[in-house]
Amino acid sequence: MGSVGLLYVGAVLFINGLMLVGIIPGKSAAILNFFVGVMQVVFPTLIILQADGDASVIFAAAGLYLFGFTYLYVGILQVTGISGEGLGWFSLFVAACAVVIGVLQFTLVGDPVFGVIWFVWAVLWFLFFLLLGLNRTSLTTMTGWFTVFISHLTGTIPAFLLLLGRFETNTANAALVAALAAVALAAAFFLGRKAMRSSAQPGTAAHVSPAT
């Protein structure tokens, strides 16, 4: 169930990234956020109920709620038009938890690849905090493209590898994921700066807020 849930994390991050860069309307993206948000609440609950007190299984499932509540929150905001400050500050909480879980993946679980993946998610959710919690709207395009790029790196691809039984965690693969994430962040920064320069030119339409 966790692998299936991870696959749809990749899907919803991809859609949300496209929403932030203005390709998909917010209300259209809300539908998948509701679907995946419910999934990411139901699946970890079922996993925990079947864990028979196994602390490692419970630990693995607990972090999924962070995603589930985020996507439900996004869906509600897009449908109702409520401002996103609350989601922004919740994203700061998620980012802090992701750092802790990432460290534990290295030290307790012995899974360096998912350690790096959790650190990448920490960076992403911190960008959500800056964008929504602190209203740094200049980061909208950068955050959107980074979301699009890492949706497959941290969600879709590892999910398929897990489902196929081909997932391998080691230092080399962790370094590869970290390097690709760094490239994704740099590319997103470049595209964000390019969009800012374009919007600053006379006669260019203003960027649409992700809350619309």
PDB file of C-alpha atoms in Angstrom:
ATOM      1  CA  MET A   1       0.000   0.000   0.000  1.00  0.00           C
ATOM      2  CA  GLY A   2       2.835   2.384   0.796  1.00  0.00           C
ATOM      3  CA  SER A   3       4.328   1.905  -2.684  1.00  0.00           C
ATOM      4  CA  VAL A   4       0.966   2.543  -4.352  1.00  0.00           C
ATOM      5  CA  GLY A   5       0.527   5.657  -2.243  1.00  0.00           C
ATOM      6  CA  LEU A   6       4.000   6.864  -3.237  1.00  0.00           C
ATOM      7  CA  LEU A   7       3.083   6.479  -6.902  1.00  0.00           C
ATOM      8  CA  TYR A   8       0.183   8.873  -6.468  1.00  0.00           C
ATOM      9  CA  VAL A   9       2.332  11.264  -4.456  1.00  0.00           C
ATOM     10  CA  GLY A  10       4.311  11.625  -7.665  1.00  0.00           C
ATOM     11  CA  ALA A  11       1.097  12.229  -9.615  1.00  0.00           C
ATOM     12  CA  VAL A  12      -0.318  14.900  -7.307  1.00  0.00           C
ATOM     13  CA  LEU A  13       3.009  16.707  -6.958  1.00  0.00           C
ATOM     14  CA  PHE A  14       3.234  16.809 -10.748  1.00  0.00           C
ATOM     15  CA  ILE A  15      -0.268  18.290 -11.008  1.00  0.00           C
ATOM     16  CA  ASN A  16       0.353  20.782  -8.196  1.00  0.00           C
ATOM     17  CA  GLY A  17       3.589  21.908  -9.819  1.00  0.00           C
ATOM     18  CA  LEU A  18       1.773  22.549 -13.084  1.00  0.00           C
ATOM     19  CA  MET A  19      -0.839  24.472 -11.119  1.00  0.00           C
ATOM     20  CA  LEU A  20       1.814  26.712  -9.586  1.00  0.00           C
ATOM     21  CA  VAL A  21       3.348  27.557 -12.957  1.00  0.00           C
ATOM     22  CA  GLY A  22      -0.099  28.442 -14.295  1.00  0.00           C
ATOM     23  CA  ILE A  23      -0.693  25.516 -16.658  1.00  0.00           C
ATOM     24  CA  ILE A  24      -3.554  23.901 -14.687  1.00  0.00           C
ATOM     25  CA  PRO A  25      -6.336  25.893 -12.934  1.00  0.00           C
ATOM     26  CA  GLY A  26      -6.485  25.495  -9.161  1.00  0.00           C
ATOM     27  CA  LYS A  27      -9.999  24.046  -9.047  1.00  0.00           C
ATOM     28  CA  SER A  28      -9.060  21.455 -11.659  1.00  0.00           C
ATOM     29  CA  ALA A  29      -6.038  20.396  -9.598  1.00  0.00           C
ATOM     30  CA  ALA A  30      -8.160  20.241  -6.431  1.00  0.00           C
ATOM     31  CA  ILE A  31      -9.879  17.036  -7.523  1.00  0.00           C
ATOM     32  CA  LEU A  32      -6.713  14.927  -7.564  1.00  0.00           C
ATOM     33  CA  ASN A  33      -5.608  16.531  -4.288  1.00  0.00           C
ATOM     34  CA  PHE A  34      -8.800  15.285  -2.641  1.00  0.00           C
ATOM     35  CA  PHE A  35      -8.380  11.781  -4.091  1.00  0.00           C
ATOM     36  CA  VAL A  36      -4.730  11.437  -3.086  1.00  0.00           C
ATOM     37  CA  GLY A  37      -5.252  13.222   0.240  1.00  0.00           C
ATOM     38  CA  VAL A  38      -7.901  10.698   1.268  1.00  0.00           C
ATOM     39  CA  MET A  39      -5.687   7.848   0.056  1.00  0.00           C
ATOM     40  CA  GLN A  40      -2.736   9.149   2.088  1.00  0.00           C
ATOM     41  CA  VAL A  41      -4.881   9.197   5.216  1.00  0.00           C
ATOM     42  CA  VAL A  42      -6.647   5.847   4.700  1.00  0.00           C
ATOM     43  CA  PHE A  43      -3.566   3.845   3.611  1.00  0.00           C
ATOM     44  CA  PRO A  44      -1.332   4.661   6.605  1.00  0.00           C
ATOM     45  CA  THR A  45      -4.269   4.061   8.930  1.00  0.00           C
ATOM     46  CA  LEU A  46      -4.755   0.574   7.463  1.00  0.00           C
ATOM     47  CA  ILE A  47      -1.004  -0.096   7.622  1.00  0.00           C
ATOM     48  CA  ILE A  48      -0.842   0.940  11.287  1.00  0.00           C
ATOM     49  CA  LEU A  49      -3.912  -1.147  12.178  1.00  0.00           C
ATOM     50  CA  GLN A  50      -2.263  -4.194  10.595  1.00  0.00           C
ATOM     51  CA  ALA A  51       1.204  -3.495  12.030  1.00  0.00           C
ATOM     52  CA  ASP A  52       0.594  -5.563  15.183  1.00  0.00           C
ATOM     53  CA  GLY A  53       2.620  -3.083  17.197  1.00  0.00           C
ATOM     54  CA  ASP A  54       5.674  -3.252  14.921  1.00  0.00           C
ATOM     55  CA  ALA A  55       7.349   0.103  15.583  1.00  0.00           C
ATOM     56  CA  SER A  56       9.267   0.119  12.275  1.00  0.00           C
ATOM     57  CA  VAL A  57       6.077  -0.366  10.249  1.00  0.00           C
ATOM     58  CA  ILE A  58       4.253   2.298  12.247  1.00  0.00           C
ATOM     59  CA  PHE A  59       7.176   4.698  11.754  1.00  0.00           C
ATOM     60  CA  ALA A  60       7.150   4.107   7.994  1.00  0.00           C
ATOM     61  CA  ALA A  61       3.406   4.783   7.793  1.00  0.00           C
ATOM     62  CA  ALA A  62       3.245   7.771  10.127  1.00  0.00           C
ATOM     63  CA  GLY A  63       4.992  10.165   7.755  1.00  0.00           C
ATOM     64  CA  LEU A  64       2.359   9.562   5.081  1.00  0.00           C
ATOM     65  CA  TYR A  65      -0.169  11.584   7.069  1.00  0.00           C
ATOM     66  CA  LEU A  66       1.975  14.671   6.458  1.00  0.00           C
ATOM     67  CA  PHE A  67       1.282  14.317   2.755  1.00  0.00           C
ATOM     68  CA  GLY A  68      -2.370  13.373   3.156  1.00  0.00           C
ATOM     69  CA  PHE A  69      -3.211  16.425   5.239  1.00  0.00           C
ATOM     70  CA  THR A  70      -1.235  18.667   2.862  1.00  0.00           C
ATOM     71  CA  TYR A  71      -3.159  17.513  -0.209  1.00  0.00           C
ATOM     72  CA  LEU A  72      -6.536  17.735   1.525  1.00  0.00           C
ATOM     73  CA  TYR A  73      -5.592  21.238   2.648  1.00  0.00           C
ATOM     74  CA  VAL A  74      -4.604  22.204  -0.906  1.00  0.00           C
ATOM     75  CA  GLY A  75      -7.870  20.843  -2.281  1.00  0.00           C
ATOM     76  CA  ILE A  76      -9.945  22.786   0.239  1.00  0.00           C
ATOM     77  CA  LEU A  77      -8.058  26.021  -0.456  1.00  0.00           C
ATOM     78  CA  GLN A  78      -8.512  25.735  -4.205  1.00  0.00           C
ATOM     79  CA  VAL A  79     -12.240  25.045  -3.937  1.00  0.00           C
ATOM     80  CA  THR A  80     -13.044  27.649  -1.282  1.00  0.00           C
ATOM     81  CA  GLY A  81     -10.537  30.381  -2.197  1.00  0.00           C
ATOM     82  CA  ILE A  82      -9.376  30.696   1.422  1.00  0.00           C
ATOM     83  CA  SER A  83      -5.915  32.257   1.770  1.00  0.00           C
ATOM     84  CA  GLY A  84      -3.001  29.852   2.118  1.00  0.00           C
ATOM     85  CA  GLU A  85      -1.161  31.151   5.196  1.00  0.00           C
ATOM     86  CA  GLY A  86      -2.324  28.253   7.340  1.00  0.00           C
ATOM     87  CA  LEU A  87      -1.106  25.727   4.791  1.00  0.00           C
ATOM     88  CA  GLY A  88       2.158  27.632   4.565  1.00  0.00           C
ATOM     89  CA  TRP A  89       2.874  27.357   8.275  1.00  0.00           C
ATOM     90  CA  PHE A  90       1.756  23.721   8.284  1.00  0.00           C
ATOM     91  CA  SER A  91       4.297  23.207   5.492  1.00  0.00           C
ATOM     92  CA  LEU A  92       7.018  24.488   7.818  1.00  0.00           C
ATOM     93  CA  PHE A  93       5.983  21.796  10.309  1.00  0.00           C
ATOM     94  CA  VAL A  94       6.082  19.195   7.523  1.00  0.00           C
ATOM     95  CA  ALA A  95       9.540  20.374   6.444  1.00  0.00           C
ATOM     96  CA  ALA A  96      10.885  20.035   9.987  1.00  0.00           C
ATOM     97  CA  CYS A  97       9.376  16.557  10.336  1.00  0.00           C
ATOM     98  CA  ALA A  98      10.838  15.566   6.961  1.00  0.00           C
ATOM     99  CA  VAL A  99      14.328  16.531   8.147  1.00  0.00           C
ATOM    100  CA  VAL A 100      13.911  14.381  11.255  1.00  0.00           C
ATOM    101  CA  ILE A 101      12.553  11.440   9.268  1.00  0.00           C
ATOM    102  CA  GLY A 102      15.380  11.828   6.753  1.00  0.00           C
ATOM    103  CA  VAL A 103      17.986  11.635   9.514  1.00  0.00           C
ATOM    104  CA  LEU A 104      16.262   8.558  10.940  1.00  0.00           C
ATOM    105  CA  GLN A 105      16.277   6.926   7.511  1.00  0.00           C
ATOM    106  CA  PHE A 106      20.067   7.171   7.590  1.00  0.00           C
ATOM    107  CA  THR A 107      20.654   6.320  11.256  1.00  0.00           C
ATOM    108  CA  LEU A 108      17.794   4.017  12.255  1.00  0.00           C
ATOM    109  CA  VAL A 109      16.363   2.460   9.116  1.00  0.00           C
ATOM    110  CA  GLY A 110      19.576   2.240   7.090  1.00  0.00           C
ATOM    111  CA  ASP A 111      17.943   3.513   3.899  1.00  0.00           C
ATOM    112  CA  PRO A 112      20.116   6.311   2.469  1.00  0.00           C
ATOM    113  CA  VAL A 113      18.046   6.708  -0.704  1.00  0.00           C
ATOM    114  CA  PHE A 114      14.868   7.511   1.204  1.00  0.00           C
ATOM    115  CA  GLY A 115      16.944   9.581   3.594  1.00  0.00           C
ATOM    116  CA  VAL A 116      17.839  11.818   0.666  1.00  0.00           C
ATOM    117  CA  ILE A 117      14.258  11.728  -0.653  1.00  0.00           C
ATOM    118  CA  TRP A 118      12.938  12.962   2.694  1.00  0.00           C
ATOM    119  CA  PHE A 119      15.516  15.776   2.653  1.00  0.00           C
ATOM    120  CA  VAL A 120      14.353  16.753  -0.843  1.00  0.00           C
ATOM    121  CA  TRP A 121      10.762  16.813   0.406  1.00  0.00           C
ATOM    122  CA  ALA A 122      11.932  19.005   3.306  1.00  0.00           C
ATOM    123  CA  VAL A 123      13.320  21.523   0.811  1.00  0.00           C
ATOM    124  CA  LEU A 124      10.096  21.449  -1.207  1.00  0.00           C
ATOM    125  CA  TRP A 125       7.819  21.937   1.787  1.00  0.00           C
ATOM    126  CA  PHE A 126      10.073  24.744   3.037  1.00  0.00           C
ATOM    127  CA  LEU A 127       9.535  26.450  -0.321  1.00  0.00           C
ATOM    128  CA  PHE A 128       5.779  26.008   0.222  1.00  0.00           C
ATOM    129  CA  PHE A 129       6.223  27.729   3.592  1.00  0.00           C
ATOM    130  CA  LEU A 130       8.066  30.661   2.025  1.00  0.00           C
ATOM    131  CA  LEU A 131       5.515  30.931  -0.781  1.00  0.00           C
ATOM    132  CA  LEU A 132       2.314  30.594   1.249  1.00  0.00           C
ATOM    133  CA  GLY A 133       3.253  31.269   4.863  1.00  0.00           C
ATOM    134  CA  LEU A 134       5.436  34.323   4.191  1.00  0.00           C
ATOM    135  CA  ASN A 135       3.729  35.305   0.915  1.00  0.00           C
ATOM    136  CA  ARG A 136       6.952  35.229  -1.116  1.00  0.00           C
ATOM    137  CA  THR A 137       5.038  35.182  -4.396  1.00  0.00           C
ATOM    138  CA  SER A 138       8.249  35.722  -6.364  1.00  0.00           C
ATOM    139  CA  LEU A 139       9.018  32.065  -5.626  1.00  0.00           C
ATOM    140  CA  THR A 140       5.818  30.773  -7.255  1.00  0.00           C
ATOM    141  CA  THR A 141       7.308  29.737 -10.598  1.00  0.00           C
ATOM    142  CA  MET A 142      10.499  28.349  -9.069  1.00  0.00           C
ATOM    143  CA  THR A 143       8.524  26.313  -6.537  1.00  0.00           C
ATOM    144  CA  GLY A 144       6.204  25.053  -9.257  1.00  0.00           C
ATOM    145  CA  TRP A 145       8.974  23.801 -11.511  1.00  0.00           C
ATOM    146  CA  PHE A 146      10.878  22.239  -8.614  1.00  0.00           C
ATOM    147  CA  THR A 147       7.667  20.422  -7.662  1.00  0.00           C
ATOM    148  CA  VAL A 148       7.259  19.155 -11.221  1.00  0.00           C
ATOM    149  CA  PHE A 149      10.874  17.979 -11.451  1.00  0.00           C
ATOM    150  CA  ILE A 150      11.066  16.146  -8.135  1.00  0.00           C
ATOM    151  CA  SER A 151       7.566  14.638  -8.409  1.00  0.00           C
ATOM    152  CA  HIS A 152       8.972  11.809 -10.499  1.00  0.00           C
ATOM    153  CA  LEU A 153      12.393  11.694  -8.842  1.00  0.00           C
ATOM    154  CA  THR A 154      10.964  11.213  -5.345  1.00  0.00           C
ATOM    155  CA  GLY A 155       7.576   9.685  -6.105  1.00  0.00           C
ATOM    156  CA  THR A 156       6.894   8.035  -9.433  1.00  0.00           C
ATOM    157  CA  ILE A 157      10.262   6.392 -10.105  1.00  0.00           C
ATOM    158  CA  PRO A 158      10.938   4.924  -6.625  1.00  0.00           C
ATOM    159  CA  ALA A 159       7.300   3.769  -6.468  1.00  0.00           C
ATOM    160  CA  PHE A 160       7.627   1.792  -9.692  1.00  0.00           C
ATOM    161  CA  LEU A 161      10.973   0.340  -8.550  1.00  0.00           C
ATOM    162  CA  LEU A 162       9.385  -0.761  -5.254  1.00  0.00           C
ATOM    163  CA  LEU A 163       6.356  -2.259  -6.999  1.00  0.00           C
ATOM    164  CA  LEU A 164       8.615  -4.177  -9.397  1.00  0.00           C
ATOM    165  CA  GLY A 165      10.942  -5.349  -6.626  1.00  0.00           C
ATOM    166  CA  ARG A 166      13.865  -3.518  -8.238  1.00  0.00           C
ATOM    167  CA  PHE A 167      14.458  -0.843  -5.597  1.00  0.00           C
ATOM    168  CA  GLU A 168      18.008  -0.790  -4.210  1.00  0.00           C
ATOM    169  CA  THR A 169      19.179   1.533  -1.461  1.00  0.00           C
ATOM    170  CA  ASN A 170      22.876   2.273  -1.139  1.00  0.00           C
ATOM    171  CA  THR A 171      25.210   5.246  -0.893  1.00  0.00           C
ATOM    172  CA  ALA A 172      25.780   5.468  -4.645  1.00  0.00           C
ATOM    173  CA  ASN A 173      22.078   5.605  -5.464  1.00  0.00           C
ATOM    174  CA  ALA A 174      21.521   8.118  -2.662  1.00  0.00           C
ATOM    175  CA  ALA A 175      24.254  10.344  -4.094  1.00  0.00           C
ATOM    176  CA  LEU A 176      22.646  10.068  -7.538  1.00  0.00           C
ATOM    177  CA  VAL A 177      19.250  11.151  -6.187  1.00  0.00           C
ATOM    178  CA  ALA A 178      20.882  14.052  -4.313  1.00  0.00           C
ATOM    179  CA  ALA A 179      22.726  15.177  -7.456  1.00  0.00           C
ATOM    180  CA  LEU A 180      19.575  15.017  -9.590  1.00  0.00           C
ATOM    181  CA  ALA A 181      17.635  16.943  -6.937  1.00  0.00           C
ATOM    182  CA  ALA A 182      20.332  19.638  -6.908  1.00  0.00           C
ATOM    183  CA  VAL A 183      20.116  19.918 -10.695  1.00  0.00           C
ATOM    184  CA  ALA A 184      16.319  20.143 -10.424  1.00  0.00           C
ATOM    185  CA  LEU A 185      16.592  22.945  -7.860  1.00  0.00           C
ATOM    186  CA  ALA A 186      19.069  24.845 -10.037  1.00  0.00           C
ATOM    187  CA  ALA A 187      16.874  24.439 -13.125  1.00  0.00           C
ATOM    188  CA  ALA A 188      13.802  25.573 -11.179  1.00  0.00           C
ATOM    189  CA  PHE A 189      15.705  28.619  -9.918  1.00  0.00           C
ATOM    190  CA  PHE A 190      16.734  29.498 -13.479  1.00  0.00           C
ATOM    191  CA  LEU A 191      13.172  29.148 -14.785  1.00  0.00           C
ATOM    192  CA  GLY A 192      11.847  31.172 -11.865  1.00  0.00           C
ATOM    193  CA  ARG A 193      14.297  34.007 -12.522  1.00  0.00           C
ATOM    194  CA  LYS A 194      13.463  33.900 -16.217  1.00  0.00           C
ATOM    195  CA  ALA A 195       9.756  34.212 -15.445  1.00  0.00           C
ATOM    196  CA  MET A 196      10.413  37.138 -13.105  1.00  0.00           C
ATOM    197  CA  ARG A 197      12.400  38.974 -15.787  1.00  0.00           C
ATOM    198  CA  SER A 198       9.643  38.344 -18.336  1.00  0.00           C
ATOM    199  CA  SER A 199       6.908  39.606 -15.996  1.00  0.00           C
ATOM    200  CA  ALA A 200       8.952  42.740 -15.261  1.00  0.00           C
ATOM    201  CA  GLN A 201       8.978  43.756 -18.927  1.00  0.00           C
ATOM    202  CA  PRO A 202       6.430  46.457 -19.957  1.00  0.00           C
ATOM    203  CA  GLY A 203       3.216  45.040 -21.371  1.00  0.00           C
ATOM    204  CA  THR A 204       3.690  41.589 -19.793  1.00  0.00           C
ATOM    205  CA  ALA A 205       0.726  40.194 -17.891  1.00  0.00           C
ATOM    206  CA  ALA A 206       1.168  39.660 -14.177  1.00  0.00           C
ATOM    207  CA  HIS A 207       1.653  36.119 -12.905  1.00  0.00           C
ATOM    208  CA  VAL A 208      -1.495  34.433 -11.704  1.00  0.00           C
ATOM    209  CA  SER A 209      -1.582  33.579  -8.009  1.00  0.00           C
ATOM    210  CA  PRO A 210      -1.599  29.841  -7.224  1.00  0.00           C
ATOM    211  CA  ALA A 211      -4.661  30.395  -5.042  1.00  0.00           C
ATOM    212  CA  THR A 212      -6.832  31.345  -8.003  1.00  0.00           C
TER     213      THR A 212
END
